[in-house]
Coordinates of N, CA and C in Angstrom, one line a residue:
M1 N 100.9 153.3 169.5 CA 99.8 153.4 168.5 C 100.7 153.6 167.0
F2 N 101.8 154.3 166.9 CA 102.6 154.1 165.8 C 103.6 152.6 166.0
A3 N 103.8 152.1 166.9 CA 104.7 151.0 167.4 C 104.4 149.7 166.4
P4 N 103.3 149.2 166.0 CA 102.9 148.2 165.3 C 103.0 148.3 163.8
A5 N 102.8 149.6 163.6 CA 103.2 150.1 162.2 C 104.3 150.3 162.0
V6 N 105.3 150.8 162.7 CA 106.8 151.3 162.5 C 107.3 150.2 162.5
A7 N 107.2 149.1 163.2 CA 107.8 147.8 163.8 C 107.6 147.0 162.2
T8 N 105.8 147.0 161.5 CA 105.8 146.3 160.4 C 107.0 146.8 159.2
W9 N 106.9 147.9 159.3 CA 107.7 148.8 158.3 C 109.1 148.2 158.4
I10 N 109.5 148.6 159.5 CA 111.1 148.2 159.7 C 111.5 146.6 158.9
E11 N 110.5 145.7 159.5 CA 110.5 144.3 159.3 C 110.2 144.0 157.6
R12 N 109.3 144.8 156.9 CA 109.6 144.8 155.2 C 110.9 145.7 154.8
Q13 N 111.5 146.6 155.6 CA 112.5 146.7 155.0 C 113.7 146.0 155.3
M14 N 113.9 145.4 156.4 CA 115.1 144.3 156.7 C 114.6 143.1 155.6
K15 N 113.6 142.6 155.2 CA 113.1 141.7 154.5 C 113.7 141.9 153.0
T16 N 113.2 143.3 152.5 CA 113.8 143.7 151.3 C 114.8 143.8 150.7
N17 N 115.7 144.3 152.3 CA 117.2 144.5 152.2 C 118.3 143.4 152.0
M18 N 117.4 142.1 152.6 CA 118.1 140.7 152.8 C 117.8 140.2 151.2
L19 N 116.5 140.3 151.0 CA 116.1 140.1 149.2 C 117.3 140.6 148.1
A20 N 117.3 141.9 148.3 CA 118.2 142.2 147.5 C 119.4 142.3 147.3
T21 N 120.1 142.1 148.8 CA 121.4 141.9 148.8 C 121.7 140.5 148.4
S22 N 121.1 139.3 148.5 CA 121.1 137.8 148.2 C 121.3 138.0 146.9
L23 N 120.2 138.7 146.0 CA 120.0 138.9 144.9 C 121.3 139.4 144.1
L24 N 122.1 140.2 144.6 CA 123.0 141.1 143.9 C 123.9 140.3 144.2
L25 N 124.6 139.4 145.5 CA 125.3 138.3 145.4 C 125.3 137.1 144.5
S26 N 124.3 136.8 144.4 CA 123.7 135.6 143.6 C 124.3 136.0 141.9
L27 N 124.0 137.5 141.6 CA 124.1 138.0 140.3 C 125.7 138.0 140.0
G28 N 126.3 138.6 141.0 CA 127.7 138.9 141.2 C 128.7 137.5 140.7
L29 N 128.3 136.5 141.3 CA 128.8 135.1 141.5 C 128.6 134.3 140.4
S30 N 127.2 134.8 139.7 CA 127.2 134.4 138.3 C 127.8 134.8 137.2
V31 N 128.0 136.2 137.5 CA 128.9 136.9 136.3 C 130.1 136.5 136.4
A32 N 131.1 136.6 137.5 CA 132.3 136.4 137.7 C 132.8 134.7 137.5
S33 N 132.0 134.4 137.8 CA 132.2 132.5 136.9 C 132.0 132.5 135.3
A34 N 131.1 133.2 134.8 CA 130.6 133.0 133.6 C 131.8 133.6 132.5
G35 N 132.2 135.0 133.1 CA 133.0 135.7 132.4 C 134.5 135.3 132.3
Q36 N 134.7 134.4 133.0 CA 136.4 134.0 132.9 C 137.0 133.9 131.8
P37 N 138.4 134.0 131.5 CA 139.0 133.7 130.6 C 139.1 131.9 130.4
N38 N 139.4 131.3 129.6 CA 139.4 129.7 129.4 C 140.7 129.6 128.6
P39 N 141.5 129.3 129.9 CA 143.2 129.3 129.1 C 143.4 128.4 128.0
R40 N 142.7 127.5 127.9 CA 142.8 126.6 126.8 C 142.5 127.4 125.1
F41 N 142.2 128.6 125.2 CA 142.1 129.3 123.7 C 143.8 130.0 124.1
Y42 N 144.6 129.9 124.6 CA 145.9 131.0 124.8 C 146.5 130.2 123.6
G43 N 147.7 130.7 123.0 CA 148.6 129.9 122.2 C 148.3 130.3 120.4
K44 N 149.2 129.8 119.6 CA 149.3 129.6 118.3 C 148.2 129.1 117.7
W45 N 147.4 129.7 116.8 CA 146.7 128.6 115.8 C 146.8 128.9 114.4
V46 N 147.0 127.8 114.0 CA 147.5 127.7 112.4 C 145.8 127.4 111.5
G47 N 145.6 127.7 110.6 CA 144.7 127.4 109.5 C 144.7 127.9 108.2
V48 N 143.2 128.1 107.7 CA 142.9 128.7 106.7 C 141.6 129.7 107.1
E49 N 141.5 130.8 106.7 CA 140.5 131.8 106.8 C 140.0 131.7 105.1
T50 N 138.6 131.9 104.9 CA 137.5 132.1 103.9 C 137.3 133.8 104.3
Y51 N 137.4 134.3 103.0 CA 136.6 136.1 102.8 C 135.5 135.6 101.9
E52 N 134.5 136.2 102.5 CA 133.4 136.4 101.4 C 132.5 137.5 101.7
I53 N 132.5 138.3 100.3 CA 132.0 139.5 99.9 C 130.7 138.7 99.4
P54 N 129.3 139.5 100.4 CA 128.2 139.2 99.7 C 127.7 139.7 98.7
G55 N 127.2 139.2 97.7 CA 126.6 139.9 96.2 C 125.3 140.8 96.9
H56 N 125.6 142.0 96.2 CA 124.2 142.7 96.7 C 124.0 144.0 95.4
V57 N 123.2 144.4 95.2 CA 122.5 145.1 94.4 C 122.5 146.8 94.8
G58 N 123.6 147.5 94.1 CA 123.8 149.0 94.0 C 123.1 149.8 93.1
P59 N 123.7 150.8 93.2 CA 123.7 151.8 91.8 C 124.3 151.3 90.6
Y60 N 125.0 150.5 90.9 CA 126.0 150.4 89.3 C 125.8 148.5 89.3
G61 N 124.5 148.5 89.6 CA 124.3 146.6 89.6 C 124.8 146.0 90.3
K62 N 124.6 144.7 89.9 CA 125.1 143.6 91.2 C 126.7 143.3 91.2
R63 N 127.3 143.2 92.5 CA 128.3 143.4 92.8 C 128.3 141.6 93.8
G64 N 129.7 141.7 93.8 CA 130.0 140.1 94.6 C 131.5 139.8 94.4
E65 N 131.9 139.5 94.8 CA 133.4 138.5 94.3 C 133.6 137.1 95.2
P66 N 134.3 136.3 94.1 CA 134.5 135.3 94.4 C 135.2 135.0 96.2
P67 N 134.8 133.9 96.8 CA 135.5 133.4 98.0 C 136.8 133.5 97.9
V68 N 137.4 134.1 98.9 CA 139.4 134.2 98.7 C 139.5 133.3 99.8
K69 N 140.4 132.3 99.8 CA 141.1 131.8 101.1 C 142.6 131.9 101.1
K70 N 143.0 132.1 102.6 CA 144.2 132.7 102.8 C 144.5 131.9 104.3
S71 N 145.9 131.5 104.0 CA 146.5 130.9 105.5 C 146.6 131.8 106.3
V72 N 146.3 131.4 107.6 CA 146.3 132.9 108.8 C 147.1 131.8 110.0
V73 N 147.4 132.5 110.8 CA 147.9 132.6 111.9 C 147.2 133.4 112.7
I74 N 146.8 132.6 113.9 CA 145.9 133.6 114.8 C 146.7 133.2 116.5
E75 N 147.3 134.6 117.3 CA 148.0 134.2 118.6 C 146.6 134.7 119.6
I76 N 146.5 134.0 120.3 CA 146.0 135.1 121.2 C 146.6 134.5 123.0
G77 N 146.7 136.0 123.6 CA 147.2 136.0 124.4 C 146.8 137.2 125.4
D78 N 147.6 137.7 126.7 CA 147.1 138.8 127.4 C 146.1 138.4 128.4
S79 N 145.9 137.0 128.6 CA 144.6 137.1 129.0 C 143.3 137.1 128.3
G80 N 143.5 137.0 127.2 CA 142.7 136.8 126.3 C 142.1 138.6 125.8
E81 N 143.2 139.0 126.1 CA 142.8 140.4 126.0 C 143.0 141.2 124.4
T82 N 144.1 140.5 123.6 CA 144.4 140.9 122.7 C 144.6 139.6 121.4
L83 N 144.2 139.9 119.9 CA 144.3 138.6 119.1 C 145.2 139.5 118.2
A84 N 146.2 138.5 117.7 CA 147.1 139.0 116.5 C 146.2 137.7 115.3
F85 N 146.6 138.2 114.2 CA 146.3 137.8 113.0 C 147.5 138.2 112.1
G86 N 148.0 137.1 111.5 CA 149.3 137.0 110.6 C 149.0 136.1 109.4
Q87 N 149.6 136.2 108.4 CA 149.5 136.2 107.1 C 148.0 135.8 106.4
G88 N 147.1 136.4 106.9 CA 146.0 136.5 106.2 C 145.9 137.8 105.7
L89 N 144.7 138.1 104.7 CA 144.1 139.1 103.9 C 144.1 140.3 105.7
L90 N 143.6 140.3 106.6 CA 143.5 141.7 107.2 C 144.4 141.0 108.6
Q91 N 145.5 141.7 108.1 CA 146.8 141.2 109.6 C 146.7 142.2 110.7
G92 N 147.4 142.1 111.5 CA 147.5 142.8 112.8 C 147.2 142.5 114.1
R93 N 147.6 142.6 114.9 CA 147.4 142.9 116.2 C 146.2 143.8 117.0
V94 N 145.4 143.2 117.5 CA 144.1 144.1 117.9 C 143.9 144.0 119.5
E95 N 143.5 144.9 120.2 CA 142.9 144.6 121.3 C 141.1 144.2 121.1
I96 N 140.7 143.6 122.3 CA 139.7 143.3 122.0 C 138.8 143.2 123.4
S97 N 137.6 143.3 123.3 CA 136.7 143.2 124.5 C 135.8 141.8 124.5
P98 N 136.4 141.1 125.2 CA 136.0 139.3 125.1 C 134.9 139.4 125.8
K99 N 134.2 138.5 125.4 CA 133.0 137.7 126.2 C 133.0 136.2 126.2
W100 N 133.5 135.5 127.3 CA 133.7 134.4 127.7 C 132.7 133.6 127.7
G101 N 132.4 132.2 127.0 CA 132.0 131.2 127.2 C 132.5 129.8 127.6
E102 N 131.7 128.8 128.0 CA 132.6 127.8 128.2 C 133.5 127.5 127.4
N103 N 133.0 127.4 125.7 CA 133.9 126.8 124.7 C 134.1 128.0 124.0
T104 N 133.4 129.1 124.1 CA 133.5 130.3 122.9 C 133.9 131.7 123.4
L105 N 134.3 132.8 122.7 CA 135.3 133.8 122.7 C 134.4 134.7 121.8
E106 N 133.7 135.3 122.4 CA 133.0 136.2 121.4 C 133.8 137.6 121.7
F107 N 134.5 138.2 120.2 CA 134.8 139.6 120.7 C 134.5 140.6 119.9
K108 N 134.7 142.1 120.1 CA 134.5 142.9 119.4 C 135.6 143.8 119.6
I109 N 136.0 144.4 118.6 CA 138.0 144.7 118.4 C 137.4 146.2 119.3
R110 N 138.8 146.6 119.8 CA 138.6 148.0 120.7 C 139.6 149.0 119.8
S111 N 140.7 148.1 119.3 CA 141.8 149.1 118.8 C 141.7 149.4 117.2
S112 N 141.9 150.1 116.8 CA 142.1 151.1 115.5 C 143.7 151.1 115.1
P113 N 144.0 150.6 113.9 CA 142.7 150.3 112.9 C 142.7 149.1 112.5
S114 N 141.6 148.6 112.3 CA 141.1 146.9 112.0 C 140.0 147.2 111.2
F115 N 140.4 146.4 110.3 CA 138.8 146.0 109.4 C 138.1 145.1 109.9
R116 N 138.5 144.2 110.8 CA 137.6 143.1 111.9 C 136.9 144.1 112.9
T117 N 135.6 143.7 112.7 CA 134.6 144.5 113.7 C 134.3 143.8 114.7
H118 N 134.0 142.4 114.9 CA 133.5 141.4 116.0 C 133.6 140.0 115.3
G119 N 133.7 139.3 116.2 CA 133.8 137.7 115.8 C 133.3 136.9 116.7
K120 N 133.4 135.3 116.7 CA 133.4 134.6 117.5 C 134.2 133.3 117.1
L121 N 135.2 133.0 118.1 CA 136.2 131.7 118.0 C 135.5 130.3 119.1
V122 N 135.3 129.3 118.4 CA 134.4 128.1 119.0 C 135.6 127.3 119.4
L123 N 135.7 126.9 120.5 CA 136.9 125.9 121.1 C 136.1 124.1 120.9
S124 N 136.9 123.5 120.2 CA 136.4 122.0 120.1 C 136.1 121.4 121.4
A125 N 135.6 120.3 121.4 CA 135.8 119.5 123.0 C 137.1 119.2 123.3
D126 N 137.8 118.8 121.9 CA 139.5 118.4 123.1 C 139.8 119.5 122.7
G127 N 139.9 120.4 122.7 CA 140.7 121.8 122.6 C 141.4 121.8 121.6
N128 N 141.7 121.0 120.6 CA 142.6 121.3 119.3 C 142.5 122.1 118.1
T129 N 141.0 122.4 118.3 CA 140.3 122.8 117.0 C 139.8 124.2 117.4
L130 N 139.8 125.4 116.3 CA 139.1 126.4 117.0 C 138.4 126.7 115.6
T131 N 137.2 127.2 115.7 CA 136.4 127.4 114.1 C 135.8 128.6 114.3
E132 N 136.0 129.9 113.5 CA 136.2 131.3 113.8 C 134.8 131.8 112.6
T133 N 133.6 132.8 113.1 CA 133.0 133.3 112.0 C 133.4 134.9 112.7
A134 N 133.6 135.6 112.0 CA 133.7 137.0 112.1 C 133.3 138.1 110.8
F135 N 133.5 139.1 111.3 CA 132.9 140.3 110.0 C 134.0 141.4 110.2
A136 N 134.0 141.8 109.0 CA 135.2 142.8 108.4 C 134.4 143.9 108.0
L137 N 134.4 144.6 107.9 CA 134.4 146.1 106.9 C 135.6 146.5 106.4
L138 N 135.7 146.3 104.6 CA 136.9 146.5 103.7 C 136.2 147.7 103.1
T139 N 137.6 148.7 103.5 CA 137.8 150.4 102.8 C 138.4 150.7 101.6
D140 N 139.1 149.4 101.3 CA 139.6 149.7 100.3 C 139.4 149.3 98.7
R141 N 137.8 149.4 98.7 CA 137.2 149.5 97.4 C 136.6 150.7 97.5
P142 N 135.8 150.7 96.4 CA 135.2 152.8 96.0 C 134.4 152.8 96.8
F143 N 133.6 151.9 97.9 CA 133.2 152.1 98.6 C 133.2 151.0 100.0
A144 N 132.9 151.2 101.1 CA 132.9 150.0 101.9 C 132.1 149.1 101.9
V145 N 132.6 147.7 102.0 CA 131.8 146.3 101.9 C 131.8 145.2 103.1
A146 N 130.9 144.8 103.2 CA 130.8 143.7 104.4 C 131.6 142.4 103.8
C147 N 132.3 142.0 104.9 CA 133.3 140.9 104.6 C 132.8 139.8 105.5
N148 N 132.1 138.7 105.1 CA 131.9 137.3 105.8 C 133.4 136.8 106.1
I149 N 134.0 135.9 107.6 CA 135.2 135.7 107.5 C 134.9 134.2 108.3
S150 N 135.2 133.2 108.0 CA 134.5 132.1 108.3 C 136.6 131.0 108.4
G151 N 136.5 130.5 109.4 CA 137.7 129.6 109.2 C 138.2 128.2 110.3
T152 N 139.0 127.6 109.9 CA 139.1 126.4 111.1 C 140.4 126.3 111.2
F153 N 140.9 126.4 112.7 CA 142.3 126.5 112.9 C 142.9 125.1 113.9
H154 N 144.2 124.9 113.8 CA 144.5 123.6 114.8 C 145.6 124.3 115.6
R155 N 145.8 123.9 116.9 CA 146.8 124.2 117.7 C 147.9 124.1 117.3
Q156 N 149.2 125.3 116.9 CA 150.7 125.0 116.8 C 151.1 125.0 118.2
G157 N 151.1 125.8 119.0 CA 151.5 125.9 120.1 C 150.7 126.5 121.5
K158 N 151.2 126.3 122.6 CA 150.5 126.9 123.9 C 151.5 128.2 124.0
K159 N 150.6 129.3 124.5 CA 151.6 130.5 125.2 C 152.0 130.1 126.6

C-alpha cells in the first residue's frame, strides 16, 4: 500500500539530486573558467594617469581642482594578486582582490594604506595597451575628497 508512494518519493528525490548535482557542476565549471587570470596582463606598463577631483558644493562653497597628469608605471604580478604603482601621485604596491574577465581586470584594494579603493584595467585586443579607470579617496586635504583616475598604458616588458 505504501510501496508505490515510497517508490514515487524516491524517484523524485533522485531526480532532484541529479538536477542539483548537474547544476552545481555547471556553475562550478563556469566560475572556474571565468575567473582565471589572463597572463597577458602581467608585466610592466608605462603611461600617464589623469587625476580629477570633481567639483562639488560644500559648506565652504564650490570646490574642485584642475586635472593633474602624472607619468606612471604599473606592474602586475603574483598571478594578478598585486599591483605596483610607481612614479605617480598615488604610489605603492597593493594587494588586490581581482575579478577577471576576458580582457578586463576589475580590482578592489585589500591592503592598507592605499588611497586607491577600486578600479578596472582593460586590455586592448592586441594586448599592447592597457586602459585604466579607478577611484581613490584623498585624505591629505582639509577633508577627504573623491578622486577619479584614468590612464592609458603601453607594455614596457613582460614579467
